[in-house]
Amino acid sequence: TGNYTINGNTFQIPRETIMDWLSYKDGNTTIDEDKVRSYVTSIGQQYNTSTNSSTFKSTKQGEVTVPAGTLSWTIQTDAETEALIEALKAGEDFTRTPIAQGSTDAGSPLFGNTYIEVDLKNQHMWYYKDGQLVLETAIISGKPATPTPTGVFYVWNKEEDATLTGEDYASPVDYWMPIDWTGVGIHDSDWQTEYGGDLWKTRGSHGCINTPPGVMKELYSKAEVGTPVIVI
């Protein structure tokens, strides 16, 4: 039997599917590479976290669907087709994780019970570690013209004393945690005097998550690089 482990779940390649890939002639078995590639393509279309959304149990909104973001992977079709054929030729039972490219491994769940949740609807952020709430705070997200994107992101860097620049601004911050590839991240914002509610509509950011300085200092010290950031 041939099995795949993807996103923390293991499933069997249907036996009839494998039999369809094989042909016998003059005592030799050949494997139809095009059929195998077609199958690998189909599991990519079904499971690639770079294009498929994820289901997330949020703190206040219940179960929600979150678009793909920077925390994702894509099955490498050619490399995986070759590897799968080699596994089949070995003639032994196998369980494999597909060869994938991205910011995380294809075998494990995309996120577990350690993550930062940013709820744009409620203008609130939570940090959970091993399922336990470490901190929470009201925030201010992107203004209507430059909204904070939703998606499954991750803290890919941490930087102190950074200056965030754009076409028409340069904002020095003490703590900076970028989460996507376009310049969106979580940072302190000493220019904001209050947080939450509808303030994002009038005093919102260029897309970043403005966080009270004291809370940001604590989040920065406790959340590690690689922590998933789920923005809903």
PDB file of C-alpha atoms in Angstrom:
ATOM      1  CA  THR A   1       0.000   0.000   0.000  1.00  0.00           C
ATOM      2  CA  GLY A   2       1.052   3.549  -0.666  1.00  0.00           C
ATOM      3  CA  ASN A   3       0.119   6.326   1.738  1.00  0.00           C
ATOM      4  CA  TYR A   4       0.540  10.073   1.949  1.00  0.00           C
ATOM      5  CA  THR A   5       0.789  12.164   5.101  1.00  0.00           C
ATOM      6  CA  ILE A   6      -0.308  15.731   4.354  1.00  0.00           C
ATOM      7  CA  ASN A   7      -1.307  18.460   6.818  1.00  0.00           C
ATOM      8  CA  GLY A   8      -1.148  15.964   9.673  1.00  0.00           C
ATOM      9  CA  ASN A   9      -3.541  13.503   8.012  1.00  0.00           C
ATOM     10  CA  THR A  10      -2.601  10.170   6.423  1.00  0.00           C
ATOM     11  CA  PHE A  11      -4.571   8.664   3.547  1.00  0.00           C
ATOM     12  CA  GLN A  12      -4.061   5.734   1.220  1.00  0.00           C
ATOM     13  CA  ILE A  13      -3.568   6.043  -2.503  1.00  0.00           C
ATOM     14  CA  PRO A  14      -6.463   3.949  -3.841  1.00  0.00           C
ATOM     15  CA  ARG A  15      -5.256   0.512  -4.919  1.00  0.00           C
ATOM     16  CA  GLU A  16      -7.195   0.715  -8.172  1.00  0.00           C
ATOM     17  CA  THR A  17      -5.452   4.027  -8.925  1.00  0.00           C
ATOM     18  CA  ILE A  18      -2.018   2.432  -8.549  1.00  0.00           C
ATOM     19  CA  MET A  19      -3.108  -0.573 -10.641  1.00  0.00           C
ATOM     20  CA  ASP A  20      -4.158   1.846 -13.384  1.00  0.00           C
ATOM     21  CA  TRP A  21      -0.605   3.247 -13.455  1.00  0.00           C
ATOM     22  CA  LEU A  22       0.939  -0.172 -14.011  1.00  0.00           C
ATOM     23  CA  SER A  23       1.155  -2.203 -17.178  1.00  0.00           C
ATOM     24  CA  TYR A  24       2.716  -5.620 -17.772  1.00  0.00           C
ATOM     25  CA  LYS A  25       4.458  -6.763 -20.921  1.00  0.00           C
ATOM     26  CA  ASP A  26       6.822  -9.694 -21.441  1.00  0.00           C
ATOM     27  CA  GLY A  27       7.198 -10.157 -17.713  1.00  0.00           C
ATOM     28  CA  ASN A  28       8.142  -6.524 -17.135  1.00  0.00           C
ATOM     29  CA  THR A  29       6.161  -3.927 -15.211  1.00  0.00           C
ATOM     30  CA  THR A  30       6.128  -0.345 -16.436  1.00  0.00           C
ATOM     31  CA  ILE A  31       4.723   2.703 -14.664  1.00  0.00           C
ATOM     32  CA  ASP A  32       2.876   5.370 -16.645  1.00  0.00           C
ATOM     33  CA  GLU A  33       4.669   8.565 -15.655  1.00  0.00           C
ATOM     34  CA  ASP A  34       1.990  10.834 -17.119  1.00  0.00           C
ATOM     35  CA  LYS A  35      -0.717   9.194 -15.013  1.00  0.00           C
ATOM     36  CA  VAL A  36       1.389   9.494 -11.869  1.00  0.00           C
ATOM     37  CA  ARG A  37       2.076  13.159 -12.641  1.00  0.00           C
ATOM     38  CA  SER A  38      -1.637  13.745 -13.152  1.00  0.00           C
ATOM     39  CA  TYR A  39      -2.335  12.233  -9.729  1.00  0.00           C
ATOM     40  CA  VAL A  40       0.368  14.313  -8.035  1.00  0.00           C
ATOM     41  CA  THR A  41      -1.061  17.419  -9.726  1.00  0.00           C
ATOM     42  CA  SER A  42      -4.511  16.575  -8.403  1.00  0.00           C
ATOM     43  CA  ILE A  43      -3.358  16.201  -4.791  1.00  0.00           C
ATOM     44  CA  GLY A  44      -1.545  19.515  -5.156  1.00  0.00           C
ATOM     45  CA  GLN A  45      -4.744  21.173  -6.330  1.00  0.00           C
ATOM     46  CA  GLN A  46      -6.575  19.646  -3.386  1.00  0.00           C
ATOM     47  CA  TYR A  47      -4.027  20.214  -0.620  1.00  0.00           C
ATOM     48  CA  ASN A  48      -1.528  22.974  -1.545  1.00  0.00           C
ATOM     49  CA  THR A  49      -1.770  25.485   1.281  1.00  0.00           C
ATOM     50  CA  SER A  50      -0.433  28.188  -1.049  1.00  0.00           C
ATOM     51  CA  THR A  51      -3.752  28.170  -2.925  1.00  0.00           C
ATOM     52  CA  ASN A  52      -6.249  26.498  -0.582  1.00  0.00           C
ATOM     53  CA  SER A  53      -7.820  28.175   2.431  1.00  0.00           C
ATOM     54  CA  SER A  54      -7.705  26.781   5.977  1.00  0.00           C
ATOM     55  CA  THR A  55     -10.350  26.282   8.631  1.00  0.00           C
ATOM     56  CA  PHE A  56      -9.644  28.000  11.942  1.00  0.00           C
ATOM     57  CA  LYS A  57     -11.465  27.992  15.267  1.00  0.00           C
ATOM     58  CA  SER A  58     -11.338  31.642  16.274  1.00  0.00           C
ATOM     59  CA  THR A  59     -11.741  33.100  19.739  1.00  0.00           C
ATOM     60  CA  LYS A  60     -14.846  35.204  19.063  1.00  0.00           C
ATOM     61  CA  GLN A  61     -16.105  34.401  15.552  1.00  0.00           C
ATOM     62  CA  GLY A  62     -16.306  30.620  15.882  1.00  0.00           C
ATOM     63  CA  GLU A  63     -15.073  28.477  12.989  1.00  0.00           C
ATOM     64  CA  VAL A  64     -13.898  30.602  10.069  1.00  0.00           C
ATOM     65  CA  THR A  65     -12.239  30.081   6.692  1.00  0.00           C
ATOM     66  CA  VAL A  66      -8.875  31.795   6.327  1.00  0.00           C
ATOM     67  CA  PRO A  67      -7.262  32.486   2.934  1.00  0.00           C
ATOM     68  CA  ALA A  68      -3.780  31.260   2.040  1.00  0.00           C
ATOM     69  CA  GLY A  69      -0.890  33.444   3.185  1.00  0.00           C
ATOM     70  CA  THR A  70       2.854  33.358   3.759  1.00  0.00           C
ATOM     71  CA  LEU A  71       2.691  30.261   5.962  1.00  0.00           C
ATOM     72  CA  SER A  72       2.211  27.785   3.137  1.00  0.00           C
ATOM     73  CA  TRP A  73       3.745  25.212   0.808  1.00  0.00           C
ATOM     74  CA  THR A  74       3.315  23.959  -2.756  1.00  0.00           C
ATOM     75  CA  ILE A  75       3.896  20.365  -3.872  1.00  0.00           C
ATOM     76  CA  GLN A  76       6.748  20.218  -6.402  1.00  0.00           C
ATOM     77  CA  THR A  77       4.996  18.169  -9.072  1.00  0.00           C
ATOM     78  CA  ASP A  78       7.986  16.956 -11.092  1.00  0.00           C
ATOM     79  CA  ALA A  79      10.158  16.056  -8.098  1.00  0.00           C
ATOM     80  CA  GLU A  80       7.278  14.331  -6.314  1.00  0.00           C
ATOM     81  CA  THR A  81       6.257  12.395  -9.443  1.00  0.00           C
ATOM     82  CA  GLU A  82       9.799  11.051  -9.707  1.00  0.00           C
ATOM     83  CA  ALA A  83       9.967  10.207  -5.992  1.00  0.00           C
ATOM     84  CA  LEU A  84       6.580   8.480  -6.034  1.00  0.00           C
ATOM     85  CA  ILE A  85       7.609   6.337  -9.012  1.00  0.00           C
ATOM     86  CA  GLU A  86      10.800   5.321  -7.166  1.00  0.00           C
ATOM     87  CA  ALA A  87       8.729   4.385  -4.102  1.00  0.00           C
ATOM     88  CA  LEU A  88       6.435   2.265  -6.266  1.00  0.00           C
ATOM     89  CA  LYS A  89       9.381   0.546  -7.977  1.00  0.00           C
ATOM     90  CA  ALA A  90      10.783  -0.466  -4.592  1.00  0.00           C
ATOM     91  CA  GLY A  91       7.720  -2.683  -4.266  1.00  0.00           C
ATOM     92  CA  GLU A  92       7.263  -2.142  -0.537  1.00  0.00           C
ATOM     93  CA  ASP A  93       4.577  -0.456   1.533  1.00  0.00           C
ATOM     94  CA  PHE A  94       5.353   3.209   2.076  1.00  0.00           C
ATOM     95  CA  THR A  95       4.047   6.360   3.709  1.00  0.00           C
ATOM     96  CA  ARG A  96       5.529   9.584   2.443  1.00  0.00           C
ATOM     97  CA  THR A  97       5.127  13.339   2.691  1.00  0.00           C
ATOM     98  CA  PRO A  98       5.195  15.018  -0.712  1.00  0.00           C
ATOM     99  CA  ILE A  99       8.202  17.096  -1.714  1.00  0.00           C
ATOM    100  CA  ALA A 100       7.040  20.678  -1.302  1.00  0.00           C
ATOM    101  CA  GLN A 101       8.446  24.162  -1.402  1.00  0.00           C
ATOM    102  CA  GLY A 102       7.404  26.913   0.963  1.00  0.00           C
ATOM    103  CA  SER A 103       7.764  28.267   4.462  1.00  0.00           C
ATOM    104  CA  THR A 104       6.748  25.077   6.253  1.00  0.00           C
ATOM    105  CA  ASP A 105       6.601  21.293   5.905  1.00  0.00           C
ATOM    106  CA  ALA A 106       3.712  19.642   4.039  1.00  0.00           C
ATOM    107  CA  GLY A 107       3.372  16.763   6.491  1.00  0.00           C
ATOM    108  CA  SER A 108       2.445  18.633   9.647  1.00  0.00           C
ATOM    109  CA  PRO A 109      -0.706  20.663  10.291  1.00  0.00           C
ATOM    110  CA  LEU A 110      -0.274  24.233   9.044  1.00  0.00           C
ATOM    111  CA  PHE A 111      -0.761  25.568  12.573  1.00  0.00           C
ATOM    112  CA  GLY A 112      -1.209  23.923  15.950  1.00  0.00           C
ATOM    113  CA  ASN A 113      -2.102  25.442  19.318  1.00  0.00           C
ATOM    114  CA  THR A 114       0.646  28.091  19.411  1.00  0.00           C
ATOM    115  CA  TYR A 115      -0.308  31.121  17.313  1.00  0.00           C
ATOM    116  CA  ILE A 116      -1.191  34.803  17.221  1.00  0.00           C
ATOM    117  CA  GLU A 117      -4.785  35.546  16.236  1.00  0.00           C
ATOM    118  CA  VAL A 118      -5.686  38.949  14.803  1.00  0.00           C
ATOM    119  CA  ASP A 119      -9.429  39.560  14.589  1.00  0.00           C
ATOM    120  CA  LEU A 120     -10.063  42.556  12.324  1.00  0.00           C
ATOM    121  CA  LYS A 121     -13.805  42.528  12.944  1.00  0.00           C
ATOM    122  CA  ASN A 122     -13.320  42.803  16.705  1.00  0.00           C
ATOM    123  CA  GLN A 123     -10.048  44.810  16.468  1.00  0.00           C
ATOM    124  CA  HIS A 124      -8.420  42.441  18.933  1.00  0.00           C
ATOM    125  CA  MET A 125      -5.319  40.244  19.072  1.00  0.00           C
ATOM    126  CA  TRP A 126      -4.560  37.139  21.132  1.00  0.00           C
ATOM    127  CA  TYR A 127      -1.365  35.142  21.587  1.00  0.00           C
ATOM    128  CA  TYR A 128      -1.814  31.487  22.524  1.00  0.00           C
ATOM    129  CA  LYS A 129       1.082  29.212  23.428  1.00  0.00           C
ATOM    130  CA  ASP A 130       0.443  25.468  23.746  1.00  0.00           C
ATOM    131  CA  GLY A 131      -3.277  26.243  23.888  1.00  0.00           C
ATOM    132  CA  GLN A 132      -2.936  28.684  26.794  1.00  0.00           C
ATOM    133  CA  LEU A 133      -3.703  32.390  26.458  1.00  0.00           C
ATOM    134  CA  VAL A 134      -0.499  34.366  27.064  1.00  0.00           C
ATOM    135  CA  LEU A 135      -1.763  37.859  26.267  1.00  0.00           C
ATOM    136  CA  GLU A 136      -4.528  39.747  24.495  1.00  0.00           C
ATOM    137  CA  THR A 137      -5.032  43.338  23.483  1.00  0.00           C
ATOM    138  CA  ALA A 138      -7.148  45.749  21.511  1.00  0.00           C
ATOM    139  CA  ILE A 139      -5.413  46.823  18.269  1.00  0.00           C
ATOM    140  CA  ILE A 140      -5.806  49.206  15.350  1.00  0.00           C
ATOM    141  CA  SER A 141      -5.507  47.639  11.896  1.00  0.00           C
ATOM    142  CA  GLY A 142      -5.267  49.097   8.394  1.00  0.00           C
ATOM    143  CA  LYS A 143      -7.554  51.926   7.406  1.00  0.00           C
ATOM    144  CA  PRO A 144     -10.272  51.317   4.770  1.00  0.00           C
ATOM    145  CA  ALA A 145      -8.007  52.416   1.881  1.00  0.00           C
ATOM    146  CA  THR A 146      -5.124  50.144   3.009  1.00  0.00           C
ATOM    147  CA  PRO A 147      -6.763  47.264   4.881  1.00  0.00           C
ATOM    148  CA  THR A 148      -4.810  44.614   6.759  1.00  0.00           C
ATOM    149  CA  PRO A 149      -4.889  41.442   4.619  1.00  0.00           C
ATOM    150  CA  THR A 150      -6.495  38.299   5.999  1.00  0.00           C
ATOM    151  CA  GLY A 151      -4.677  34.981   5.768  1.00  0.00           C
ATOM    152  CA  VAL A 152      -2.477  32.389   7.436  1.00  0.00           C
ATOM    153  CA  PHE A 153       0.800  34.255   7.940  1.00  0.00           C
ATOM    154  CA  TYR A 154       3.774  33.833  10.252  1.00  0.00           C
ATOM    155  CA  VAL A 155       6.370  35.876  12.116  1.00  0.00           C
ATOM    156  CA  TRP A 156       9.301  35.506   9.720  1.00  0.00           C
ATOM    157  CA  ASN A 157      11.582  37.985  11.468  1.00  0.00           C
ATOM    158  CA  LYS A 158      11.929  40.059  14.638  1.00  0.00           C
ATOM    159  CA  GLU A 159      13.670  43.429  14.695  1.00  0.00           C
ATOM    160  CA  GLU A 160      14.192  46.101  17.336  1.00  0.00           C
ATOM    161  CA  ASP A 161      14.420  49.830  16.579  1.00  0.00           C
ATOM    162  CA  ALA A 162      13.155  49.515  13.023  1.00  0.00           C
ATOM    163  CA  THR A 163      11.942  52.320  10.772  1.00  0.00           C
ATOM    164  CA  LEU A 164       8.923  51.410   8.676  1.00  0.00           C
ATOM    165  CA  THR A 165       8.877  53.333   5.417  1.00  0.00           C
ATOM    166  CA  GLY A 166       6.367  53.843   2.645  1.00  0.00           C
ATOM    167  CA  GLU A 167       5.718  56.328  -0.119  1.00  0.00           C
ATOM    168  CA  ASP A 168       4.572  59.014   2.274  1.00  0.00           C
ATOM    169  CA  TYR A 169       5.725  57.990   5.755  1.00  0.00           C
ATOM    170  CA  ALA A 170       8.649  56.853   7.908  1.00  0.00           C
ATOM    171  CA  SER A 171       7.666  55.492  11.305  1.00  0.00           C
ATOM    172  CA  PRO A 172      10.302  54.485  13.861  1.00  0.00           C
ATOM    173  CA  VAL A 173       9.123  51.616  16.083  1.00  0.00           C
ATOM    174  CA  ASP A 174      10.725  49.765  18.993  1.00  0.00           C
ATOM    175  CA  TYR A 175       9.493  46.282  18.078  1.00  0.00           C
ATOM    176  CA  TRP A 176       8.762  44.978  14.580  1.00  0.00           C
ATOM    177  CA  MET A 177       7.444  41.530  13.612  1.00  0.00           C
ATOM    178  CA  PRO A 178       6.745  41.244   9.837  1.00  0.00           C
ATOM    179  CA  ILE A 179       4.160  38.640   8.808  1.00  0.00           C
ATOM    180  CA  ASP A 180       3.747  38.870   5.023  1.00  0.00           C
ATOM    181  CA  TRP A 181       5.893  39.746   1.998  1.00  0.00           C
ATOM    182  CA  THR A 182       4.397  43.202   1.356  1.00  0.00           C
ATOM    183  CA  GLY A 183       5.489  45.031   4.506  1.00  0.00           C
ATOM    184  CA  VAL A 184       2.611  44.147   6.824  1.00  0.00           C
ATOM    185  CA  GLY A 185       3.530  43.278  10.379  1.00  0.00           C
ATOM    186  CA  ILE A 186       2.832  43.767  14.081  1.00  0.00           C
ATOM    187  CA  HIS A 187       4.477  46.681  15.900  1.00  0.00           C
ATOM    188  CA  ASP A 188       4.172  49.153  18.756  1.00  0.00           C
ATOM    189  CA  SER A 189       2.515  52.499  17.988  1.00  0.00           C
ATOM    190  CA  ASP A 190       3.145  55.169  20.605  1.00  0.00           C
ATOM    191  CA  TRP A 191       1.300  57.720  18.439  1.00  0.00           C
ATOM    192  CA  GLN A 192      -2.006  55.970  19.116  1.00  0.00           C
ATOM    193  CA  THR A 193      -3.656  56.995  22.395  1.00  0.00           C
ATOM    194  CA  GLU A 194      -6.400  54.357  22.359  1.00  0.00           C
ATOM    195  CA  TYR A 195      -7.208  51.131  20.525  1.00  0.00           C
ATOM    196  CA  GLY A 196     -10.117  48.994  19.346  1.00  0.00           C
ATOM    197  CA  GLY A 197     -13.628  49.830  18.241  1.00  0.00           C
ATOM    198  CA  ASP A 198     -13.955  51.752  14.964  1.00  0.00           C
ATOM    199  CA  LEU A 199     -10.709  53.703  15.347  1.00  0.00           C
ATOM    200  CA  TRP A 200      -9.220  51.829  12.374  1.00  0.00           C
ATOM    201  CA  LYS A 201     -11.661  53.684  10.109  1.00  0.00           C
ATOM    202  CA  THR A 202     -10.213  57.105  10.965  1.00  0.00           C
ATOM    203  CA  ARG A 203      -6.808  56.388  12.503  1.00  0.00           C
ATOM    204  CA  GLY A 204      -5.947  53.111  10.848  1.00  0.00           C
ATOM    205  CA  SER A 205      -2.525  52.087   9.576  1.00  0.00           C
ATOM    206  CA  HIS A 206      -1.126  51.416   6.102  1.00  0.00           C
ATOM    207  CA  GLY A 207      -1.939  47.732   6.758  1.00  0.00           C
ATOM    208  CA  CYS A 208       0.102  46.956   9.856  1.00  0.00           C
ATOM    209  CA  ILE A 209      -1.296  45.894  13.221  1.00  0.00           C
ATOM    210  CA  ASN A 210      -0.788  48.792  15.633  1.00  0.00           C
ATOM    211  CA  THR A 211      -0.292  47.480  19.155  1.00  0.00           C
ATOM    212  CA  PRO A 212      -0.024  49.255  22.539  1.00  0.00           C
ATOM    213  CA  PRO A 213       3.699  49.692  23.353  1.00  0.00           C
ATOM    214  CA  GLY A 214       3.635  47.807  26.674  1.00  0.00           C
ATOM    215  CA  VAL A 215       1.810  44.831  25.165  1.00  0.00           C
ATOM    216  CA  MET A 216       4.043  44.825  22.089  1.00  0.00           C
ATOM    217  CA  LYS A 217       7.165  44.632  24.258  1.00  0.00           C
ATOM    218  CA  GLU A 218       5.747  41.547  25.981  1.00  0.00           C
ATOM    219  CA  LEU A 219       4.591  39.928  22.727  1.00  0.00           C
ATOM    220  CA  TYR A 220       7.995  40.532  21.136  1.00  0.00           C
ATOM    221  CA  SER A 221       9.802  38.876  24.038  1.00  0.00           C
ATOM    222  CA  LYS A 222       7.523  35.822  24.127  1.00  0.00           C
ATOM    223  CA  ALA A 223       6.537  35.041  20.514  1.00  0.00           C
ATOM    224  CA  GLU A 224       9.246  33.283  18.518  1.00  0.00           C
ATOM    225  CA  VAL A 225      10.162  33.612  14.860  1.00  0.00           C
ATOM    226  CA  GLY A 226       8.049  31.042  13.003  1.00  0.00           C
ATOM    227  CA  THR A 227       4.909  31.618  15.092  1.00  0.00           C
ATOM    228  CA  PRO A 228       1.786  31.409  12.889  1.00  0.00           C
ATOM    229  CA  VAL A 229      -0.227  34.640  12.667  1.00  0.00           C
ATOM    230  CA  ILE A 230      -3.830  34.060  11.667  1.00  0.00           C
ATOM    231  CA  VAL A 231      -5.571  37.217  10.501  1.00  0.00           C
ATOM    232  CA  ILE A 232      -9.333  36.949  10.137  1.00  0.00           C
TER     233      ILE A 232
END
